[in-house]
């Protein structure tokens, strides 16, 4: 279904489209989901209709996303996925696309849904400008939050995956999460990540670990390019 | 679909009369003003005349005008050039926290890399800087004060003349000849009085592309006697302070644009003020949970800046774009940093309010019909975006 786009991102976080041919920096698919969002929660949520909820972000950081899921307890497949989001065009389109991905073809199992990566959503959208990557990251985080919520309600605590940030540099208190964010915002070298996070400045011992994380997140989000 | 351009604070279209004035310099009048032959001399004279015409409008001497590549360069040259040249007399600079980035980033550079200390004065909640707040920050080591004439996002007009007066007195009383006052007047052209004698400023920035002139040209007025360290080095153009072959079509165009802006200033200002008020009152009365950012009275006649609670500015911008209405947001997703408008934050409002801010800036092309179309189009779009938003910003944050 999804086709490989190369490259996914615009260059240098500018407003060019991924293929550098259109001045509008969103693809037609992004626009379709932005102007006609699918599966959003139209009314105030009646939470009794759902058995899992997830939330990520806050309006202060520019994006807030809430999701409500109805999961079949037997098959653990997602039957319904509703959402509300406060955010820019990319955030709205990414969430709308994610809602289609997890519910199409009978719905994803929670295990499959947990493996959904931001770039899966971006690929289906035909790409996002580089500086918008973080928007699609939010919806897979909200999804995983909702998956944990489902298992919590089902008392399947062994299936809950806790994602806590790990401090990489005890001096600057920079976490792996901070480095992930920096890479997503376009810092692909140690120097750029240091500019954004101050990691390792005054504590160079942690730098090899930082470089390893940068490689890991570049691989994860940008296919190692 | 009719395009409605409401982003004149970002840039203005070229006035056809300006274009007409520029054309010969893109064609037969191609000479280099520094050349000694006739081809060059014709252009030398025309550039001189343009400089004199601008000087007359500003009430300054022609040799006090430096042509640059635009507002950013003029601001940079004023801040960096003066600070670097006068470091031995003091290392303190005063500016405001809601300046244009061309001023702010230059100040931050001096602070971080060159040993200067910068005081950033915060505006009040209405976007005004008081003369008193500047006076209180002055000290013997202060060599530069830079305050914008009108804010580019919220359009508030600062009391530049009063500040200039106060600074002049302080300079004389404390015998501080190296203390100078700079203002970025890019947004003021066409609406406010640019008479430097009345403003009591020592340096003033203007930009061609905000006054229906060409892009890529600006100027810095520098009062006689003020010495600036150049940012670039080369020939003797612009007294060696800003070397490089003159942007002749740009300079001619800017002079023409300024002349036209000056002539239409009073009439155009009162025309736009009516439309501005109609837009402000229309939005505030028909769309709930909105607020006007910036003082209602001390405000450029072409600026409307509204925060729409519970939605993110970029999403609304794109919805309006699809409806043929072109506006601007200083909020999150427009800048690579993803930070919301530093201006709205400087007013003391939280991120939630800054994220939903939207600037409508009116201009020559704006008609009453345009404003009516915007007022008709806007409410359902805001309604749609609010229906997919999980956020409801508490009134205590924005009322």
Coordinates of C-alpha atoms in Angstrom, one line a residue, chain B residues 22 66 70 75 90 117 129-130 167 183 190 197 202 217 227 231 233 260-261 272 298 311 333 343 345 353 358 369 379:
Chain B
X22 CA 13.0 52.0 -11.7
X66 CA 23.4 55.1 4.2
X70 CA 17.2 46.2 3.7
X75 CA 19.4 47.3 12.1
X90 CA 30.6 51.6 27.6
X117 CA 25.4 43.7 28.6
X129 CA 7.1 50.7 26.3
X130 CA 7.1 53.6 28.7
X167 CA 17.7 60.4 26.1
X183 CA 14.7 53.2 16.0
X190 CA 3.4 55.5 5.1
X197 CA 14.1 66.4 14.0
X202 CA 20.3 59.4 16.1
X217 CA 17.0 47.9 -0.4
X227 CA 31.0 56.5 13.8
X231 CA 30.1 45.1 8.6
X233 CA 34.8 46.0 3.6
X260 CA 4.6 58.6 -2.6
X261 CA 4.1 57.2 0.8
X272 CA -7.3 52.3 6.6
X298 CA -1.7 53.6 19.9
X311 CA -6.7 26.8 18.0
X333 CA 5.0 26.5 13.1
X343 CA 6.0 39.4 20.8
X345 CA 4.9 36.2 25.0
X353 CA -2.5 32.6 23.7
X358 CA -3.0 36.0 13.8
X369 CA -15.6 44.5 0.5
X379 CA -16.2 32.5 11.8

